[in-house]
Coordinates of C-alpha atoms and ligand atoms in Angstrom, one line a residue:
M1 CA 0.0 0.0 0.0
K2 CA 1.5 3.3 -1.1
T3 CA 0.7 6.5 0.8
K4 CA 2.5 9.8 1.5
I5 CA 3.7 8.1 4.7
T6 CA 5.2 5.0 3.1
E7 CA 7.0 7.3 0.7
L8 CA 8.2 9.8 3.4
L9 CA 9.5 7.0 5.6
G10 CA 10.6 4.5 3.0
I11 CA 8.5 1.7 4.5
E12 CA 6.1 -0.9 3.0
Y13 CA 3.0 -0.6 5.1
P14 CA 1.7 2.7 6.4
I15 CA 1.7 1.4 10.0
V16 CA 3.8 2.9 12.8
Q17 CA 4.3 0.9 16.0
G18 CA 3.7 3.6 18.7
A19 CA 6.3 4.2 21.4
M20 CA 5.5 2.5 24.7
A21 CA 7.7 3.3 27.6
W22 CA 9.3 0.1 29.1
I23 CA 7.7 -1.9 26.3
A24 CA 8.9 -0.7 22.9
E25 CA 12.4 -2.0 23.0
H26 CA 14.6 -3.6 20.3
H27 CA 12.7 -7.0 19.9
L28 CA 9.4 -5.3 19.1
A29 CA 10.7 -2.3 17.1
A30 CA 13.0 -4.4 15.0
A31 CA 10.2 -7.0 14.3
V32 CA 7.9 -4.2 13.1
S33 CA 10.5 -2.5 11.0
K34 CA 11.8 -5.8 9.5
A35 CA 8.2 -6.7 8.6
G36 CA 7.8 -3.5 6.6
G37 CA 6.2 -1.1 9.2
L38 CA 8.0 1.5 11.3
G39 CA 9.3 0.2 14.6
I40 CA 9.9 2.8 17.3
I41 CA 12.1 2.5 20.4
A42 CA 10.6 4.4 23.3
G43 CA 13.1 6.8 25.0
G44 CA 10.9 7.2 28.0
A45 CA 13.0 8.3 31.0
A46 CA 15.6 5.6 30.4
P47 CA 19.4 6.5 30.6
V48 CA 20.9 7.3 27.2
D49 CA 23.3 4.3 27.3
V50 CA 20.3 2.0 27.6
I51 CA 18.6 3.5 24.6
R52 CA 21.8 3.5 22.5
E53 CA 22.1 -0.2 23.2
E54 CA 18.5 -0.8 22.2
I55 CA 19.0 1.0 18.9
R56 CA 22.2 -1.0 18.2
Q57 CA 20.5 -4.3 19.0
A58 CA 17.6 -3.4 16.7
R59 CA 20.1 -2.5 13.9
A60 CA 21.7 -5.9 14.4
I61 CA 18.3 -7.5 13.5
T62 CA 17.3 -5.3 10.6
D63 CA 18.6 -2.5 8.4
K64 CA 15.1 -1.1 7.6
P65 CA 14.2 2.4 8.8
L66 CA 13.9 2.7 12.6
G67 CA 12.2 5.3 14.8
M68 CA 12.8 6.6 18.3
N69 CA 10.4 8.5 20.6
I70 CA 11.4 11.3 22.9
M71 CA 9.2 12.6 25.7
L72 CA 10.3 16.2 25.5
L73 CA 9.6 17.0 29.2
S74 CA 11.9 14.1 30.3
P75 CA 15.1 15.1 32.0
N76 CA 17.0 13.0 29.3
A77 CA 15.4 14.8 26.3
D78 CA 18.6 16.8 25.4
D79 CA 20.7 13.7 25.5
L80 CA 18.3 11.6 23.5
A81 CA 18.0 14.4 20.9
Q82 CA 21.7 14.2 20.3
L83 CA 21.7 10.4 20.5
A84 CA 19.2 10.3 17.6
I85 CA 21.7 12.2 15.5
D86 CA 24.7 10.1 16.6
E87 CA 22.9 6.8 15.9
K88 CA 21.5 8.0 12.6
I89 CA 17.9 7.3 13.6
E90 CA 15.7 7.8 10.5
V91 CA 12.5 9.0 12.2
L92 CA 11.7 10.7 15.5
T93 CA 8.3 10.9 17.2
T94 CA 8.0 13.4 20.0
G95 CA 5.5 13.9 22.8
A96 CA 4.9 16.2 25.8
G97 CA 6.4 19.4 24.6
N98 CA 7.7 21.4 21.7
P99 CA 10.6 20.0 19.7
G100 CA 11.3 23.5 18.1
K101 CA 14.7 24.0 19.6
Y102 CA 16.0 20.7 18.2
M103 CA 14.4 20.9 14.8
A104 CA 17.3 22.5 12.8
D105 CA 19.8 19.9 14.0
W106 CA 17.5 17.0 13.3
K107 CA 16.7 18.3 9.9
N108 CA 20.4 18.8 9.1
A109 CA 20.9 15.2 10.1
G110 CA 18.2 14.1 7.7
I111 CA 15.8 12.9 10.4
K112 CA 12.1 12.9 9.8
V113 CA 10.2 14.4 12.7
M114 CA 6.6 13.4 13.6
P115 CA 5.2 14.9 16.8
V116 CA 2.2 13.3 18.5
V117 CA -0.6 15.8 18.8
A118 CA -4.0 15.7 20.5
S119 CA -5.4 19.0 19.1
V120 CA -5.6 21.1 16.0
A121 CA -3.7 24.0 17.6
L122 CA -0.8 21.8 18.5
A123 CA -0.8 20.2 15.0
K124 CA -0.6 23.6 13.4
R125 CA 2.2 24.7 15.7
M126 CA 4.2 21.5 14.9
A127 CA 3.7 22.0 11.2
R128 CA 5.0 25.6 11.5
A129 CA 8.0 24.3 13.5
G130 CA 8.9 22.2 10.5
A131 CA 7.5 18.7 11.3
D132 CA 7.4 16.3 8.4
A133 CA 4.1 14.7 9.6
V134 CA 1.9 14.7 12.7
I135 CA 0.5 11.8 14.6
A136 CA -3.1 12.8 15.7
E137 CA -3.8 10.6 18.7
G138 CA -7.3 10.1 20.1
M139 CA -8.1 9.3 23.7
E140 CA -9.3 5.8 22.8
G141 CA -5.7 4.8 22.9
G142 CA -3.6 3.4 25.7
G143 CA -1.1 5.4 27.9
H144 CA -1.2 9.2 28.2
I145 CA -4.1 10.7 26.4
G146 CA -5.8 14.0 25.4
E147 CA -9.4 14.9 25.4
L148 CA -10.6 14.3 21.8
T149 CA -11.5 10.9 20.2
T150 CA -9.9 9.8 17.0
M151 CA -13.0 10.2 14.8
P152 CA -13.4 14.0 15.2
L153 CA -9.7 14.7 15.8
V154 CA -8.2 13.2 12.6
P155 CA -10.3 15.0 9.9
Q156 CA -9.9 18.4 11.7
V157 CA -6.1 18.0 11.8
V158 CA -6.1 16.9 8.2
D159 CA -8.0 20.1 7.2
A160 CA -5.7 22.3 9.3
V161 CA -2.2 21.2 8.1
D162 CA -0.6 20.5 4.8
I163 CA 1.7 17.8 6.0
P164 CA 0.7 14.1 6.2
V165 CA -1.3 13.0 9.2
I166 CA -1.0 9.6 10.9
A167 CA -4.1 8.5 12.9
A168 CA -3.6 6.9 16.3
G169 CA -6.0 5.7 19.0
G170 CA -8.4 2.8 18.7
I171 CA -7.0 1.2 15.5
A172 CA -6.3 -2.6 15.6
D173 CA -7.4 -4.0 12.3
G174 CA -8.1 -3.3 8.7
R175 CA -11.5 -1.7 9.5
G176 CA -10.0 0.9 11.7
M177 CA -7.1 1.4 9.2
A178 CA -9.5 1.9 6.3
A179 CA -11.6 4.3 8.4
A180 CA -8.6 6.3 9.3
L181 CA -7.5 6.5 5.6
L182 CA -11.0 7.7 4.7
L183 CA -10.8 10.4 7.3
G184 CA -7.8 11.7 5.4
A185 CA -4.9 10.1 7.3
E186 CA -1.9 8.8 5.3
G187 CA -1.1 6.1 7.8
V188 CA -1.9 4.7 11.3
Q189 CA 0.0 4.4 14.6
C190 CA -0.9 1.5 16.8
G191 CA 0.2 0.6 20.3
T192 CA -2.2 -1.7 22.0
V193 CA -2.4 -4.2 19.2
F194 CA 1.3 -4.8 19.5
L195 CA 0.9 -5.7 23.2
A196 CA -0.6 -8.9 21.8
S197 CA 2.3 -9.8 19.6
D198 CA 4.8 -12.6 19.9
E199 CA 7.7 -10.2 19.9
C200 CA 6.4 -7.9 22.6
C201 CA 8.5 -8.6 25.8
I202 CA 5.9 -7.8 28.5
S203 CA 5.1 -10.1 31.4
E204 CA 2.8 -13.1 30.8
K205 CA 0.2 -11.5 33.1
Y206 CA 0.1 -8.3 31.0
K207 CA -0.5 -10.3 27.9
E208 CA -3.2 -12.4 29.6
L209 CA -5.0 -9.3 30.8
V210 CA -5.0 -7.7 27.4
L211 CA -6.3 -10.9 25.8
K212 CA -9.0 -11.2 28.4
A213 CA -10.1 -7.6 28.1
T214 CA -13.5 -6.6 26.8
D215 CA -14.8 -3.4 25.3
I216 CA -15.3 -1.8 28.8
S217 CA -12.1 -3.1 30.4
T218 CA -10.2 0.2 30.4
V219 CA -10.5 3.3 32.6
V220 CA -8.9 6.7 32.6
T221 CA -7.1 7.8 35.8
G222 CA -5.0 10.9 36.5
R223 CA -7.5 13.5 35.2
P224 CA -7.3 15.7 38.3
S225 CA -3.5 15.9 37.9
G226 CA -3.9 17.0 34.3
H227 CA -2.1 13.9 33.1
P228 CA -4.8 11.4 32.2
V229 CA -3.7 7.8 31.5
R230 CA -5.8 4.9 30.0
S231 CA -5.1 1.5 31.5
L232 CA -6.9 -1.7 32.3
K233 CA -9.3 -1.8 35.3
T234 CA -7.0 -3.5 37.8
P235 CA -6.7 -3.1 41.6
M236 CA -4.2 -0.3 41.0
A237 CA -6.5 1.7 38.6
R238 CA -9.4 1.3 41.1
K239 CA -7.1 2.5 44.0
C240 CA -6.1 5.6 41.9
L241 CA -9.7 6.5 41.2
E242 CA -10.6 6.2 44.9
L243 CA -7.6 8.3 46.0
E244 CA -8.4 10.9 43.3
K245 CA -12.0 11.0 44.5
A246 CA -10.9 11.6 48.1
N247 CA -8.8 14.5 46.9
T248 CA -7.1 15.2 50.2
E249 CA -3.4 16.2 50.5
Q250 CA -2.8 12.8 52.1
S251 CA -4.6 10.8 49.4
L252 CA -2.8 12.7 46.6
E253 CA 0.6 11.9 48.3
E254 CA -0.4 8.3 48.6
L255 CA -1.4 8.3 44.9
E256 CA 1.9 9.7 43.8
A257 CA 3.8 7.1 45.8
A258 CA 1.6 4.2 44.5
T259 CA 1.9 5.2 40.8
A260 CA 5.7 5.7 40.8
G261 CA 7.2 2.8 38.8
S262 CA 3.8 1.1 38.5
L263 CA 4.1 0.6 34.7
R264 CA 7.4 -1.1 35.2
K265 CA 5.8 -3.4 37.8
A266 CA 3.2 -4.4 35.2
V267 CA 5.6 -4.8 32.3
Q268 CA 8.5 -6.6 34.0
D269 CA 7.0 -8.2 37.1
G270 CA 3.4 -8.8 36.0
N271 CA 2.4 -7.5 39.4
Y272 CA -1.4 -7.5 39.2
E273 CA -2.0 -5.7 42.5
E274 CA 0.5 -2.8 42.1
G275 CA 1.1 -2.6 38.4
T276 CA -0.5 -0.1 35.9
F277 CA -1.4 -2.1 32.8
M278 CA -1.7 0.7 30.2
S279 CA -3.9 -0.3 27.3
G280 CA -6.3 1.2 24.7
Q281 CA -10.0 0.5 24.3
I282 CA -9.4 -1.9 21.4
A283 CA -7.9 -4.5 23.7
G284 CA -11.4 -6.0 23.6
M285 CA -10.7 -6.9 20.0
L286 CA -7.5 -8.9 20.7
H287 CA -8.0 -12.6 21.3
E288 CA -4.7 -14.2 20.3
L289 CA -1.0 -13.5 20.2
R290 CA 0.4 -13.0 16.6
P291 CA 3.7 -12.3 15.1
C292 CA 4.1 -8.6 14.2
A293 CA 4.4 -9.5 10.5
D294 CA 1.0 -11.1 10.6
I295 CA -0.5 -8.0 12.3
L296 CA 0.9 -5.7 9.6
Q297 CA 0.0 -7.9 6.7
G298 CA -3.5 -8.7 8.0
M299 CA -4.4 -5.1 8.8
T300 CA -3.3 -3.8 5.5
A301 CA -4.9 -6.6 3.4
Q302 CA -8.2 -6.1 5.2
A303 CA -8.0 -2.3 4.7
E304 CA -7.2 -2.7 1.0
E305 CA -10.1 -5.1 0.5
L306 CA -12.5 -2.9 2.3
L307 CA -11.5 0.2 0.5
R308 CA -11.7 -1.5 -2.9
H309 CA -15.1 -3.1 -2.3
A310 CA -16.8 -1.0 0.3
Y311 CA -19.2 0.7 -2.2
K312 CA -20.7 -2.7 -3.1
R313 CA -22.4 -2.9 0.3
F314 CA -24.5 0.1 -0.6
E315 CA -25.4 -0.7 -4.3
Ligands
FMN1 C1 1.4 0.6 27.2 C2 1.4 1.8 26.4 C3 2.5 2.7 26.7 C4 2.6 3.9 25.9 N1 3.7 4.7 26.1 C5 3.9 5.8 25.3 C6 5.1 6.6 25.3 O1 6.0 6.3 26.1 N2 5.3 7.6 24.5 C7 4.3 7.9 23.6 O2 4.4 8.9 22.8 N3 3.1 7.2 23.5 C8 2.9 6.1 24.3 N4 1.8 5.4 24.1 C9 0.9 5.6 23.0 C10 1.2 4.8 21.8 O3 2.4 5.2 21.2 C11 0.1 4.9 20.7 O4 0.0 6.2 20.2 C12 -1.3 4.5 21.2 O5 -1.2 3.3 21.9 C13 -2.3 4.3 20.1 O6 -3.5 3.9 20.5 P1 -3.9 2.4 20.7 O7 -3.4 2.0 22.0 O8 -5.4 2.4 20.6 O9 -3.3 1.6 19.5 C14 1.7 4.2 24.9 C15 0.6 3.3 24.7 C16 0.5 2.1 25.4 C17 -0.6 1.2 25.1

């Protein structure tokens, strides 16, 4: 499938594997890139040496284009910005902030820059700052989210900017992909669907919970703090909601202490009681583990089929 995104990034399928802190490491990113999508290594708050090693390990598996994600408010952002140049990363996605101050250096290094945006205003600002594309992410998705859902966000961003738009949030199969393309997107970014992939190195418990999830299995916590997060309804998520509701100085302190490191506890330890199992609403559509290559091929083939024949349903 050829779109402006496959051409811009030099990839086969217009599918980007979204950054996922603690999760999107070299096994997953390399598997997606090798199979023809764009794999992304999540910078998160990890030390630069760790991310350098992840990039090099991914490069040892595939020479296809590779992406990296920088959370711009992270203390390591300056170092990761330079690391991307040193390691000749082809594509950068950015979140939580404005990449403006790095843009000239990244451009000189030939890096394609795709900020994640949750509003039209931010999309326009990123386009003005020189972004090559934007990733419009709806709040159906897993992890940190904005306020708008994908369906209204994507076409409004498409209308507002003249660079390619990638749709993210709630896309896990060819139906979602075809819908996103019809809304004007040139590609999709998926996170949750890759939690249910063979190459994703999360705990068995995490995978089990994702596969067991239904349409109403996720919940949003963190709204009062201004940093909402979508995750599976587990004891930890329920505890967060209770502490947020209590809204006392003591409960908010307890909340901060409980959530610190809780994604790592889910990813590495499979700690059901204390972990935060971030996931999008489409977890309810995932019923089996698949290789990344199958996910990419299946999604694209279904989208192509639907786009080619959709009109027949209405004849
Ligand atoms: C477990 C998890 C962790 C995530 N961590 C990050 C992150 O570190 N940086 C980021 O930009 N996006 C992060 N995201 C968002 C994804 O990159 C992607 O945009 C989102 O998952 C798309 O929606 P979906 O979950 O419906 O596929 C995360 C998503 C999940 C599910």
